[in-house]
PDB file of C-alpha atoms in Angstrom:
ATOM      1  CA  MET N   1     207.633  44.681 124.109  1.00  0.00           C
ATOM      2  CA  THR N   2     210.927  43.037 124.249  1.00  0.00           C
ATOM      3  CA  GLY N   3     214.089  45.165 124.453  1.00  0.00           C
ATOM      4  CA  LYS N   4     217.772  45.725 126.151  1.00  0.00           C
ATOM      5  CA  PRO N   5     217.009  47.621 129.603  1.00  0.00           C
ATOM      6  CA  ASP N   6     217.337  50.603 130.075  1.00  0.00           C
ATOM      7  CA  ASN N   7     220.352  51.523 131.811  1.00  0.00           C
ATOM      8  CA  SER N   8     221.125  55.129 130.553  1.00  0.00           C
ATOM      9  CA  SER N   9     220.842  56.533 133.874  1.00  0.00           C
ATOM     10  CA  THR N  10     223.130  54.047 135.745  1.00  0.00           C
ATOM     11  CA  THR N  11     225.766  54.317 132.932  1.00  0.00           C
ATOM     12  CA  GLY N  12     225.477  58.277 133.475  1.00  0.00           C
ATOM     13  CA  ALA N  13     226.214  57.798 137.061  1.00  0.00           C
ATOM     14  CA  ARG N  14     228.553  56.277 137.270  1.00  0.00           C
ATOM     15  CA  ARG N  15     230.098  58.431 134.425  1.00  0.00           C
ATOM     16  CA  ARG N  16     229.679  61.042 136.305  1.00  0.00           C
ATOM     17  CA  ARG N  17     232.908  62.918 137.063  1.00  0.00           C
ATOM     18  CA  ARG N  18     233.638  64.084 140.192  1.00  0.00           C
ATOM     19  CA  SER N  19     235.463  67.522 140.607  1.00  0.00           C
ATOM     20  CA  ALA N  20     238.657  68.217 140.997  1.00  0.00           C
ATOM     21  CA  THR N  21     237.985  70.056 144.436  1.00  0.00           C
ATOM     22  CA  HIS N  22     235.866  66.599 145.271  1.00  0.00           C
ATOM     23  CA  LEU N  23     239.048  64.721 144.336  1.00  0.00           C
ATOM     24  CA  ARG N  24     241.249  66.769 145.974  1.00  0.00           C
ATOM     25  CA  SER N  25     239.547  66.980 149.198  1.00  0.00           C
ATOM     26  CA  LEU N  26     239.228  63.196 149.599  1.00  0.00           C
ATOM     27  CA  ILE N  27     242.903  62.630 148.969  1.00  0.00           C
ATOM     28  CA  GLU N  28     243.927  65.225 151.531  1.00  0.00           C
ATOM     29  CA  GLU N  29     241.518  63.614 154.026  1.00  0.00           C
ATOM     30  CA  ALA N  30     242.680  60.058 153.152  1.00  0.00           C
ATOM     31  CA  ALA N  31     247.133  60.951 153.507  1.00  0.00           C
ATOM     32  CA  ALA N  32     245.500  63.207 156.878  1.00  0.00           C
ATOM     33  CA  GLY N  33     244.847  60.427 157.901  1.00  0.00           C
ATOM     34  CA  GLU N  34     247.488  57.448 156.736  1.00  0.00           C
ATOM     35  CA  PHE N  35     250.348  59.653 157.262  1.00  0.00           C
ATOM     36  CA  ARG N  36     248.764  59.729 160.928  1.00  0.00           C
ATOM     37  CA  ASP N  37     248.546  55.840 161.311  1.00  0.00           C
ATOM     38  CA  ARG N  38     251.275  54.907 159.926  1.00  0.00           C
ATOM     39  CA  GLY N  39     253.859  58.064 159.877  1.00  0.00           C
ATOM     40  CA  TYR N  40     255.795  59.490 157.023  1.00  0.00           C
ATOM     41  CA  SER N  41     258.264  57.084 156.154  1.00  0.00           C
ATOM     42  CA  GLY N  42     255.354  53.881 156.114  1.00  0.00           C
ATOM     43  CA  ALA N  43     252.531  55.959 154.448  1.00  0.00           C
ATOM     44  CA  THR N  44     252.459  55.253 150.632  1.00  0.00           C
ATOM     45  CA  THR N  45     250.958  57.261 148.110  1.00  0.00           C
ATOM     46  CA  ALA N  46     249.534  54.178 146.311  1.00  0.00           C
ATOM     47  CA  VAL N  47     247.488  53.112 149.814  1.00  0.00           C
ATOM     48  CA  ILE N  48     246.573  56.829 149.952  1.00  0.00           C
ATOM     49  CA  ALA N  49     244.832  56.075 146.773  1.00  0.00           C
ATOM     50  CA  ARG N  50     243.270  53.759 147.615  1.00  0.00           C
ATOM     51  CA  ARG N  51     242.024  55.033 150.655  1.00  0.00           C
ATOM     52  CA  ALA N  52     240.707  58.098 149.164  1.00  0.00           C
ATOM     53  CA  GLY N  53     239.141  56.026 146.521  1.00  0.00           C
ATOM     54  CA  VAL N  54     240.937  56.788 143.544  1.00  0.00           C
ATOM     55  CA  THR N  55     244.122  56.039 141.522  1.00  0.00           C
ATOM     56  CA  GLU N  56     247.222  56.472 141.450  1.00  0.00           C
ATOM     57  CA  ALA N  57     247.181  58.634 138.639  1.00  0.00           C
ATOM     58  CA  GLN N  58     244.820  61.079 139.917  1.00  0.00           C
ATOM     59  CA  LEU N  59     246.360  61.671 142.811  1.00  0.00           C
ATOM     60  CA  PHE N  60     249.938  62.834 140.945  1.00  0.00           C
ATOM     61  CA  ARG N  61     248.018  64.257 139.134  1.00  0.00           C
ATOM     62  CA  TYR N  62     247.135  67.242 142.606  1.00  0.00           C
ATOM     63  CA  PHE N  63     250.314  66.137 144.215  1.00  0.00           C
ATOM     64  CA  PRO N  64     253.425  65.592 142.296  1.00  0.00           C
ATOM     65  CA  THR N  65     254.959  63.838 145.175  1.00  0.00           C
ATOM     66  CA  LYS N  66     254.590  62.348 148.633  1.00  0.00           C
ATOM     67  CA  ALA N  67     256.217  65.430 150.027  1.00  0.00           C
ATOM     68  CA  ALA N  68     253.927  67.417 148.648  1.00  0.00           C
ATOM     69  CA  LEU N  69     251.181  65.863 149.617  1.00  0.00           C
ATOM     70  CA  PHE N  70     252.447  65.930 153.265  1.00  0.00           C
ATOM     71  CA  ARG N  71     252.882  69.110 153.193  1.00  0.00           C
ATOM     72  CA  GLU N  72     248.964  70.043 152.134  1.00  0.00           C
ATOM     73  CA  SER N  73     247.208  67.090 154.461  1.00  0.00           C
ATOM     74  CA  VAL N  74     249.137  67.576 157.259  1.00  0.00           C
ATOM     75  CA  PHE N  75     251.522  71.309 157.220  1.00  0.00           C
ATOM     76  CA  ARG N  76     248.721  73.495 155.735  1.00  0.00           C
ATOM     77  CA  PRO N  77     245.967  72.749 158.442  1.00  0.00           C
ATOM     78  CA  LEU N  78     247.918  72.046 161.102  1.00  0.00           C
ATOM     79  CA  GLU N  79     249.347  75.963 160.268  1.00  0.00           C
ATOM     80  CA  ALA N  80     245.683  77.344 159.960  1.00  0.00           C
ATOM     81  CA  GLN N  81     244.518  75.213 163.121  1.00  0.00           C
ATOM     82  CA  PHE N  82     247.490  77.451 164.981  1.00  0.00           C
ATOM     83  CA  LEU N  83     246.017  80.915 163.622  1.00  0.00           C
ATOM     84  CA  ARG N  84     242.495  80.158 164.759  1.00  0.00           C
ATOM     85  CA  PHE N  85     243.915  79.128 168.076  1.00  0.00           C
ATOM     86  CA  ASN N  86     246.164  82.230 167.880  1.00  0.00           C
ATOM     87  CA  VAL N  87     243.325  84.424 167.164  1.00  0.00           C
ATOM     88  CA  GLU N  88     240.903  82.893 169.696  1.00  0.00           C
ATOM     89  CA  HIS N  89     243.498  83.057 172.636  1.00  0.00           C
ATOM     90  CA  LEU N  90     245.889  85.848 171.875  1.00  0.00           C
ATOM     91  CA  GLU N  91     244.977  88.207 169.339  1.00  0.00           C
ATOM     92  CA  GLY N  92     244.088  91.442 171.835  1.00  0.00           C
ATOM     93  CA  SER N  93     244.129  90.047 174.572  1.00  0.00           C
ATOM     94  CA  GLY N  94     246.312  93.520 175.919  1.00  0.00           C
ATOM     95  CA  LEU N  95     247.706  93.185 179.573  1.00  0.00           C
ATOM     96  CA  PRO N  96     244.782  91.607 181.446  1.00  0.00           C
ATOM     97  CA  GLU N  97     244.688  92.471 185.555  1.00  0.00           C
ATOM     98  CA  ASP N  98     245.428  88.678 186.269  1.00  0.00           C
ATOM     99  CA  TYR N  99     248.123  88.576 184.127  1.00  0.00           C
ATOM    100  CA  ARG N 100     249.099  85.152 185.873  1.00  0.00           C
ATOM    101  CA  GLU N 101     245.832  83.273 186.204  1.00  0.00           C
ATOM    102  CA  SER N 102     245.240  83.984 182.689  1.00  0.00           C
ATOM    103  CA  ALA N 103     248.015  82.568 181.682  1.00  0.00           C
ATOM    104  CA  ARG N 104     247.149  79.354 183.857  1.00  0.00           C
ATOM    105  CA  ARG N 105     244.347  79.231 181.729  1.00  0.00           C
ATOM    106  CA  TYR N 106     245.922  79.642 177.947  1.00  0.00           C
ATOM    107  CA  ILE N 107     248.570  76.956 179.161  1.00  0.00           C
ATOM    108  CA  ALA N 108     246.458  74.722 179.432  1.00  0.00           C
ATOM    109  CA  ASP N 109     244.307  75.382 176.629  1.00  0.00           C
ATOM    110  CA  LEU N 110     247.338  74.933 174.727  1.00  0.00           C
ATOM    111  CA  GLN N 111     248.063  71.370 176.481  1.00  0.00           C
ATOM    112  CA  ASP N 112     245.283  70.596 175.095  1.00  0.00           C
ATOM    113  CA  PHE N 113     245.068  71.644 171.736  1.00  0.00           C
ATOM    114  CA  ILE N 114     248.378  70.101 171.229  1.00  0.00           C
ATOM    115  CA  ASP N 115     247.041  66.762 172.560  1.00  0.00           C
ATOM    116  CA  GLN N 116     244.371  66.935 169.972  1.00  0.00           C
ATOM    117  CA  HIS N 117     246.591  67.126 167.139  1.00  0.00           C
ATOM    118  CA  ALA N 118     249.541  65.287 168.367  1.00  0.00           C
ATOM    119  CA  GLY N 119     249.303  62.790 165.573  1.00  0.00           C
ATOM    120  CA  SER N 120     249.886  65.646 163.264  1.00  0.00           C
ATOM    121  CA  LEU N 121     252.183  66.938 165.361  1.00  0.00           C
ATOM    122  CA  LEU N 122     254.350  63.929 165.089  1.00  0.00           C
ATOM    123  CA  SER N 123     254.435  63.375 161.472  1.00  0.00           C
ATOM    124  CA  LEU N 124     255.623  66.698 161.180  1.00  0.00           C
ATOM    125  CA  ILE N 125     258.128  66.159 163.367  1.00  0.00           C
ATOM    126  CA  VAL N 126     259.447  62.749 162.363  1.00  0.00           C
ATOM    127  CA  ALA N 127     259.462  63.899 158.572  1.00  0.00           C
ATOM    128  CA  GLN N 128     261.625  67.287 158.963  1.00  0.00           C
ATOM    129  CA  ALA N 129     263.622  65.474 161.424  1.00  0.00           C
ATOM    130  CA  TYR N 130     264.459  62.041 159.667  1.00  0.00           C
ATOM    131  CA  GLU N 131     263.547  61.982 156.384  1.00  0.00           C
ATOM    132  CA  ALA N 132     266.377  61.317 153.737  1.00  0.00           C
ATOM    133  CA  GLU N 133     263.624  62.830 150.833  1.00  0.00           C
ATOM    134  CA  GLY N 134     264.072  65.876 152.672  1.00  0.00           C
ATOM    135  CA  VAL N 135     259.860  67.639 152.938  1.00  0.00           C
ATOM    136  CA  THR N 136     260.817  70.998 151.931  1.00  0.00           C
ATOM    137  CA  GLY N 137     258.228  73.643 151.770  1.00  0.00           C
ATOM    138  CA  MET N 138     257.584  73.369 155.448  1.00  0.00           C
ATOM    139  CA  GLY N 139     258.895  76.520 157.607  1.00  0.00           C
ATOM    140  CA  GLU N 140     257.709  77.998 160.453  1.00  0.00           C
ATOM    141  CA  MET N 141     253.997  78.157 160.870  1.00  0.00           C
ATOM    142  CA  GLU N 142     252.554  81.638 160.284  1.00  0.00           C
ATOM    143  CA  GLY N 143     250.609  80.467 163.852  1.00  0.00           C
ATOM    144  CA  LEU N 144     253.359  79.689 165.583  1.00  0.00           C
ATOM    145  CA  GLY N 145     255.573  82.795 164.208  1.00  0.00           C
ATOM    146  CA  ASP N 146     252.391  85.324 165.467  1.00  0.00           C
ATOM    147  CA  TYR N 147     252.331  83.323 169.388  1.00  0.00           C
ATOM    148  CA  PHE N 148     255.966  83.976 169.411  1.00  0.00           C
ATOM    149  CA  GLU N 149     256.012  87.323 168.504  1.00  0.00           C
ATOM    150  CA  LEU N 150     252.856  88.687 170.998  1.00  0.00           C
ATOM    151  CA  GLY N 151     254.478  86.075 173.997  1.00  0.00           C
ATOM    152  CA  ALA N 152     257.954  88.113 173.812  1.00  0.00           C
ATOM    153  CA  LYS N 153     256.207  91.846 173.034  1.00  0.00           C
ATOM    154  CA  VAL N 154     253.596  90.894 176.313  1.00  0.00           C
ATOM    155  CA  MET N 155     256.520  90.058 178.468  1.00  0.00           C
ATOM    156  CA  LYS N 156     258.515  92.999 177.490  1.00  0.00           C
ATOM    157  CA  GLN N 157     255.273  95.475 178.119  1.00  0.00           C
ATOM    158  CA  ARG N 158     254.610  93.616 181.572  1.00  0.00           C
ATOM    159  CA  MET N 159     258.365  95.332 183.008  1.00  0.00           C
ATOM    160  CA  PRO N 160     259.231  97.614 180.435  1.00  0.00           C
ATOM    161  CA  GLY N 161     262.850  98.530 181.058  1.00  0.00           C
ATOM    162  CA  THR N 162     264.023  95.455 182.381  1.00  0.00           C
ATOM    163  CA  LYS N 163     266.646  93.659 181.251  1.00  0.00           C
ATOM    164  CA  HIS N 164     265.314  90.071 180.897  1.00  0.00           C
ATOM    165  CA  ARG N 165     268.304  87.368 181.647  1.00  0.00           C
ATOM    166  CA  VAL N 166     266.878  85.216 178.883  1.00  0.00           C
ATOM    167  CA  GLU N 167     265.898  87.830 175.153  1.00  0.00           C
ATOM    168  CA  PRO N 168     262.009  87.677 175.069  1.00  0.00           C
ATOM    169  CA  ARG N 169     261.517  85.654 171.888  1.00  0.00           C
ATOM    170  CA  LEU N 170     263.646  82.850 172.779  1.00  0.00           C
ATOM    171  CA  MET N 171     262.186  82.628 175.995  1.00  0.00           C
ATOM    172  CA  VAL N 172     258.832  81.983 174.887  1.00  0.00           C
ATOM    173  CA  ARG N 173     259.416  80.035 172.482  1.00  0.00           C
ATOM    174  CA  ALA N 174     262.057  77.387 174.820  1.00  0.00           C
ATOM    175  CA  SER N 175     258.458  78.038 177.192  1.00  0.00           C
ATOM    176  CA  PHE N 176     256.463  76.418 173.867  1.00  0.00           C
ATOM    177  CA  ALA N 177     259.106  73.981 173.060  1.00  0.00           C
ATOM    178  CA  ALA N 178     258.038  72.408 177.617  1.00  0.00           C
ATOM    179  CA  VAL N 179     254.366  72.214 176.471  1.00  0.00           C
ATOM    180  CA  LEU N 180     254.980  70.730 173.530  1.00  0.00           C
ATOM    181  CA  ALA N 181     257.568  67.938 174.571  1.00  0.00           C
ATOM    182  CA  ALA N 182     255.578  67.695 178.299  1.00  0.00           C
ATOM    183  CA  VAL N 183     252.340  66.688 175.864  1.00  0.00           C
ATOM    184  CA  LEU N 184     253.875  64.826 172.732  1.00  0.00           C
ATOM    185  CA  PHE N 185     256.085  62.085 175.288  1.00  0.00           C
ATOM    186  CA  ARG N 186     253.488  62.336 178.135  1.00  0.00           C
ATOM    187  CA  ASP N 187     253.271  58.390 178.867  1.00  0.00           C
ATOM    188  CA  TRP N 188     257.375  58.606 178.641  1.00  0.00           C
ATOM    189  CA  LEU N 189     258.051  61.615 180.800  1.00  0.00           C
ATOM    190  CA  PHE N 190     255.666  60.844 183.944  1.00  0.00           C
ATOM    191  CA  PRO N 191     255.232  57.611 184.543  1.00  0.00           C
ATOM    192  CA  SER N 192     251.542  57.577 185.958  1.00  0.00           C
ATOM    193  CA  SER N 193     253.181  56.508 189.474  1.00  0.00           C
ATOM    194  CA  LEU N 194     254.011  60.731 189.240  1.00  0.00           C
ATOM    195  CA  GLY N 195     249.977  61.647 189.356  1.00  0.00           C
ATOM    196  CA  SER N 196     247.045  62.379 187.515  1.00  0.00           C
ATOM    197  CA  ARG N 197     247.055  63.837 183.931  1.00  0.00           C
ATOM    198  CA  GLN N 198     245.825  67.011 185.705  1.00  0.00           C
ATOM    199  CA  LYS N 199     248.548  66.693 188.139  1.00  0.00           C
ATOM    200  CA  VAL N 200     251.211  66.572 185.620  1.00  0.00           C
ATOM    201  CA  SER N 201     249.567  69.307 183.589  1.00  0.00           C
ATOM    202  CA  GLU N 202     249.591  71.582 187.042  1.00  0.00           C
ATOM    203  CA  ALA N 203     253.138  71.009 187.254  1.00  0.00           C
ATOM    204  CA  LEU N 204     253.866  71.873 183.858  1.00  0.00           C
ATOM    205  CA  ILE N 205     251.854  75.169 184.393  1.00  0.00           C
ATOM    206  CA  ASP N 206     253.641  76.469 187.052  1.00  0.00           C
ATOM    207  CA  PHE N 207     256.663  75.602 185.480  1.00  0.00           C
ATOM    208  CA  VAL N 208     256.704  77.743 182.346  1.00  0.00           C
ATOM    209  CA  LEU N 209     255.140  80.717 184.405  1.00  0.00           C
ATOM    210  CA  ASP N 210     257.667  80.553 187.018  1.00  0.00           C
ATOM    211  CA  GLY N 211     259.730  80.818 183.968  1.00  0.00           C
ATOM    212  CA  LEU N 212     258.912  83.476 182.779  1.00  0.00           C
ATOM    213  CA  ASN N 213     258.550  85.368 185.896  1.00  0.00           C
ATOM    214  CA  ALA N 214     261.932  84.985 186.922  1.00  0.00           C
ATOM    215  CA  ASN N 215     262.934  86.209 183.538  1.00  0.00           C
ATOM    216  CA  SER N 216     261.092  89.579 184.009  1.00  0.00           C
ATOM    217  CA  GLN N 217     263.107  89.619 187.451  1.00  0.00           C
ATOM    218  CA  GLU N 218     264.969  92.801 188.178  1.00  0.00           C
ATOM    219  CA  ASP N 219     268.862  92.183 189.192  1.00  0.00           C
TER     220      ASP N 219
END
């Protein structure tokens, strides 16, 4: 018996539509990698689409602009990471008896967290600071806001009634900025001649803690 081969199953598989959720996930994953590898300016929607295995038209169906794609693939996931970090390290921490040791562990973990997400953070910094297009819709991260508010609260509770030299809400942000810059620009700021990465990390912890303690001392 002769006849054409039955390709119905192959044709059906080829035509099987991927769900909108699956397509969005593919695009966001590809975009996160491309922004991390090439930065906001270097990444293009055409390359991101190819990397995701979709057409550029499909990409724009879910993300109308490159800025919107950056916001959803880099900013939102990073915000979620900060929220999780906040829950794991800060919420319900109260005022431990050995505050300094607890704070040392926290600052060490914060350095590791920033190091782990350095690529996304740098992409975000460059996009917000230097892009003429203006990446809108990315204000303060909720996770960071929670961290700053709780840090200020702990500082005030440690020495109630103390007149702080620097307003606690400003002090915790300055401390975070010191950790952020030291980790993101570690290779520029700390040549190997100054010591190991562990030594640099410990110096940063002492610097931040001493600053926080000095801010809580009475005149």
